[in-house]
Amino acid sequence: NAGVTQTPKFQVLKTGQSMTLQCAQDMNHNSMYWYRQDPGMGLRLIYYSASEGTTDKGEVPNGYNVSRLNKREFSLRLESAAPSQTSVYFCASEGYSNQPQHFGDGTRLSIL
Amino acid sequence: DAKTTQPPSMDCAEGRAANLPCNHSTISGNEYVYWYRQIHSQGPQYIIHGLKNNETNEMASLIITEDRKSSTLILPHATLRDTAVYYCIVRGGSGTYKYIFGTGTRLKVLA
């Protein structure tokens, strides 16, 4: 049982490059989330998708776009990477309201 | 801003109970309390959650005060592998999807 799978695990980009982070869950969950975590801080919500076909902005959406490709997959795209986007990115999914979110192992992204 | 307040760090002797407090004085009636932990830079691991009753599972116990303004996570027999950052999160209500993470409590279990 894989749970929430994120790819890639590590990536180094140059400023201005674009990239898509992939996330897939196998728990038939309705809601999916993208967070970022900067050193010494808690996670901050970038975007979320309450159900297939819907997406909404979180606390820190600037510089990112998302796609809820189907119920299983939720991708995060950086169109023009900036050094301020160097962070660890976590994807999470959730079945029903008030049930706990389940997190992936993260993507460690460095932008030079 | 986080809806919860936690001490930044705590130590606990191996084999002893670890009691991690959390204040959530502005919690509303339909909001749940969730506890997660993060070991190194791994993804947050769900521990337990509750609304108003005390809860117990194979990992921990959650004690919520009667007025629901604070709670305590109890790890009954802490091991070195329980060294982690523990996050207390309040969330609930229809249409309220996001977690707001504070900076958590860094628990160090000492041999």
mmCIF file of N, CA and C in Angstrom, chain A residues 31 33 35 37 40-43 45 48 50 59 90 94 98-101 103-105 108, chain B residues 30 32 34 36 38 41-44 46 49 87 91-93 95 97-99 101-103:
data_model
loop_
_atom_site.group_PDB
_atom_site.id
_atom_site.type_symbol
_atom_site.label_atom_id
_atom_site.label_comp_id
_atom_site.label_asym_id
_atom_site.label_seq_id
_atom_site.Cartn_x
_atom_site.Cartn_y
_atom_site.Cartn_z
ATOM 1 N N SER A 31 -9.824 14.717 -1.567
ATOM 2 C CA SER A 31 -9.092 15.984 -1.475
ATOM 3 C C SER A 31 -7.594 15.752 -1.527
ATOM 4 N N TYR A 33 -3.641 18.091 -1.555
ATOM 5 C CA TYR A 33 -3.037 19.342 -1.097
ATOM 6 C C TYR A 33 -1.564 19.395 -1.495
ATOM 7 N N TYR A 35 1.846 21.501 -0.081
ATOM 8 C CA TYR A 35 2.439 22.366 0.937
ATOM 9 C C TYR A 35 3.915 22.582 0.597
ATOM 10 N N GLN A 37 7.626 23.588 2.808
ATOM 11 C CA GLN A 37 8.211 23.742 4.128
ATOM 12 C C GLN A 37 9.606 24.310 3.991
ATOM 13 N N GLY A 40 13.209 25.157 9.349
ATOM 14 C CA GLY A 40 12.825 25.609 10.681
ATOM 15 C C GLY A 40 11.389 26.077 10.811
ATOM 16 N N MET A 41 10.604 25.858 9.772
ATOM 17 C CA MET A 41 9.222 26.345 9.805
ATOM 18 C C MET A 41 8.238 25.199 9.622
ATOM 19 N N GLY A 42 6.987 25.498 9.945
ATOM 20 C CA GLY A 42 5.938 24.536 9.673
ATOM 21 C C GLY A 42 5.542 24.565 8.204
ATOM 22 N N LEU A 43 4.663 23.673 7.825
ATOM 23 C CA LEU A 43 4.216 23.600 6.439
ATOM 24 C C LEU A 43 3.233 24.728 6.124
ATOM 25 N N LEU A 45 0.342 25.978 3.117
ATOM 26 C CA LEU A 45 -0.468 25.463 2.024
ATOM 27 C C LEU A 45 -0.300 26.326 0.782
ATOM 28 N N TYR A 48 -4.888 23.610 -3.010
ATOM 29 C CA TYR A 48 -5.559 22.379 -2.683
ATOM 30 C C TYR A 48 -6.666 22.100 -3.692
ATOM 31 N N ALA A 50 -10.328 20.218 -3.446
ATOM 32 C CA ALA A 50 -11.299 19.586 -2.559
ATOM 33 C C ALA A 50 -11.920 18.352 -3.207
ATOM 34 N N GLU A 59 -2.325 29.545 1.173
ATOM 35 C CA GLU A 59 -1.668 30.735 1.737
ATOM 36 C C GLU A 59 -0.636 31.354 0.813
ATOM 37 N N PHE A 90 5.557 19.076 -0.036
ATOM 38 C CA PHE A 90 4.813 17.898 0.397
ATOM 39 C C PHE A 90 3.423 17.896 -0.236
ATOM 40 N N GLU A 94 -6.720 13.382 1.466
ATOM 41 C CA GLU A 94 -7.677 13.220 2.554
ATOM 42 C C GLU A 94 -8.970 12.648 2.006
ATOM 43 N N ASN A 98 -12.752 16.214 7.966
ATOM 44 C CA ASN A 98 -12.379 15.914 9.350
ATOM 45 C C ASN A 98 -11.633 14.603 9.529
ATOM 46 N N GLN A 99 -11.406 13.879 8.443
ATOM 47 C CA GLN A 99 -10.473 12.756 8.520
ATOM 48 C C GLN A 99 -9.053 13.287 8.334
ATOM 49 N N PRO A 100 -8.045 12.582 8.869
ATOM 50 C CA PRO A 100 -6.680 13.113 8.786
ATOM 51 C C PRO A 100 -6.133 13.102 7.369
ATOM 52 N N GLN A 101 -5.249 14.032 7.107
ATOM 53 C CA GLN A 101 -4.530 14.047 5.848
ATOM 54 C C GLN A 101 -3.343 13.080 5.943
ATOM 55 N N PHE A 103 0.387 12.279 4.215
ATOM 56 C CA PHE A 103 1.424 13.007 3.499
ATOM 57 C C PHE A 103 2.387 12.076 2.767
ATOM 58 N N GLY A 104 2.916 12.587 1.646
ATOM 59 C CA GLY A 104 4.005 11.919 0.964
ATOM 60 C C GLY A 104 5.335 12.238 1.628
ATOM 61 N N ASP A 105 6.407 11.689 1.067
ATOM 62 C CA ASP A 105 7.738 11.858 1.648
ATOM 63 C C ASP A 105 8.438 13.138 1.210
ATOM 64 N N ARG A 108 12.509 17.513 -2.499
ATOM 65 C CA ARG A 108 13.470 18.542 -2.084
ATOM 66 C C ARG A 108 13.962 19.272 -3.311
ATOM 67 N N ASN B 30 -17.022 23.007 16.311
ATOM 68 C CA ASN B 30 -16.932 21.948 15.311
ATOM 69 C C ASN B 30 -15.505 21.694 14.824
ATOM 70 N N TYR B 32 -11.765 20.071 15.146
ATOM 71 C CA TYR B 32 -11.047 18.939 15.700
ATOM 72 C C TYR B 32 -9.611 19.351 16.045
ATOM 73 N N TYR B 34 -5.843 17.802 15.828
ATOM 74 C CA TYR B 34 -5.033 16.770 15.181
ATOM 75 C C TYR B 34 -3.597 16.870 15.690
ATOM 76 N N TYR B 36 0.304 15.531 14.626
ATOM 77 C CA TYR B 36 1.212 14.924 13.673
ATOM 78 C C TYR B 36 2.634 15.023 14.236
ATOM 79 N N GLN B 38 6.905 14.929 12.759
ATOM 80 C CA GLN B 38 7.776 14.941 11.599
ATOM 81 C C GLN B 38 9.176 14.568 12.075
ATOM 82 N N SER B 41 13.285 15.361 8.051
ATOM 83 C CA SER B 41 12.537 16.129 7.051
ATOM 84 C C SER B 41 11.583 15.232 6.283
ATOM 85 N N GLN B 42 11.154 14.133 6.930
ATOM 86 C CA GLN B 42 10.178 13.253 6.286
ATOM 87 C C GLN B 42 8.813 13.920 6.266
ATOM 88 N N GLY B 43 7.889 13.343 5.556
ATOM 89 C CA GLY B 43 6.529 13.852 5.548
ATOM 90 C C GLY B 43 5.890 13.724 6.923
ATOM 91 N N PRO B 44 5.032 14.662 7.309
ATOM 92 C CA PRO B 44 4.349 14.555 8.606
ATOM 93 C C PRO B 44 3.595 13.244 8.720
ATOM 94 N N TYR B 46 0.691 11.175 10.699
ATOM 95 C CA TYR B 46 -0.501 11.325 11.520
ATOM 96 C C TYR B 46 -0.375 10.483 12.790
ATOM 97 N N HIS B 49 -6.355 12.130 16.423
ATOM 98 C CA HIS B 49 -7.167 13.336 16.426
ATOM 99 C C HIS B 49 -8.429 13.112 17.246
ATOM 100 N N TYR B 87 3.416 18.424 15.934
ATOM 101 C CA TYR B 87 2.535 19.533 15.581
ATOM 102 C C TYR B 87 1.120 19.267 16.084
ATOM 103 N N ARG B 91 -8.581 22.166 13.200
ATOM 104 C CA ARG B 91 -9.273 22.352 11.916
ATOM 105 C C ARG B 91 -10.664 21.753 11.992
ATOM 106 N N GLY B 92 -11.564 22.332 11.228
ATOM 107 C CA GLY B 92 -12.887 21.732 11.165
ATOM 108 C C GLY B 92 -13.893 22.644 10.525
ATOM 109 N N GLY B 93 -15.087 22.184 10.481
ATOM 110 C CA GLY B 93 -16.163 22.968 9.901
ATOM 111 C C GLY B 93 -16.251 22.760 8.407
ATOM 112 N N GLY B 95 -16.166 23.306 4.627
ATOM 113 C CA GLY B 95 -15.411 24.205 3.766
ATOM 114 C C GLY B 95 -14.091 24.632 4.335
ATOM 115 N N TYR B 97 -10.697 23.460 4.822
ATOM 116 C CA TYR B 97 -9.903 22.303 4.451
ATOM 117 C C TYR B 97 -8.486 22.329 4.978
ATOM 118 N N LYS B 98 -7.954 23.507 5.133
ATOM 119 C CA LYS B 98 -6.513 23.538 5.315
ATOM 120 C C LYS B 98 -6.090 23.360 6.757
ATOM 121 N N TYR B 99 -4.923 22.753 6.909
ATOM 122 C CA TYR B 99 -4.224 22.737 8.172
ATOM 123 C C TYR B 99 -3.407 24.019 8.253
ATOM 124 N N PHE B 101 -0.122 24.957 10.126
ATOM 125 C CA PHE B 101 0.965 24.433 10.940
ATOM 126 C C PHE B 101 1.665 25.571 11.670
ATOM 127 N N GLY B 102 1.881 25.402 12.973
ATOM 128 C CA GLY B 102 2.779 26.301 13.691
ATOM 129 C C GLY B 102 4.194 25.750 13.569
ATOM 130 N N THR B 103 5.032 26.082 14.527
ATOM 131 C CA THR B 103 6.406 25.595 14.503
ATOM 132 C C THR B 103 6.581 24.333 15.341
#
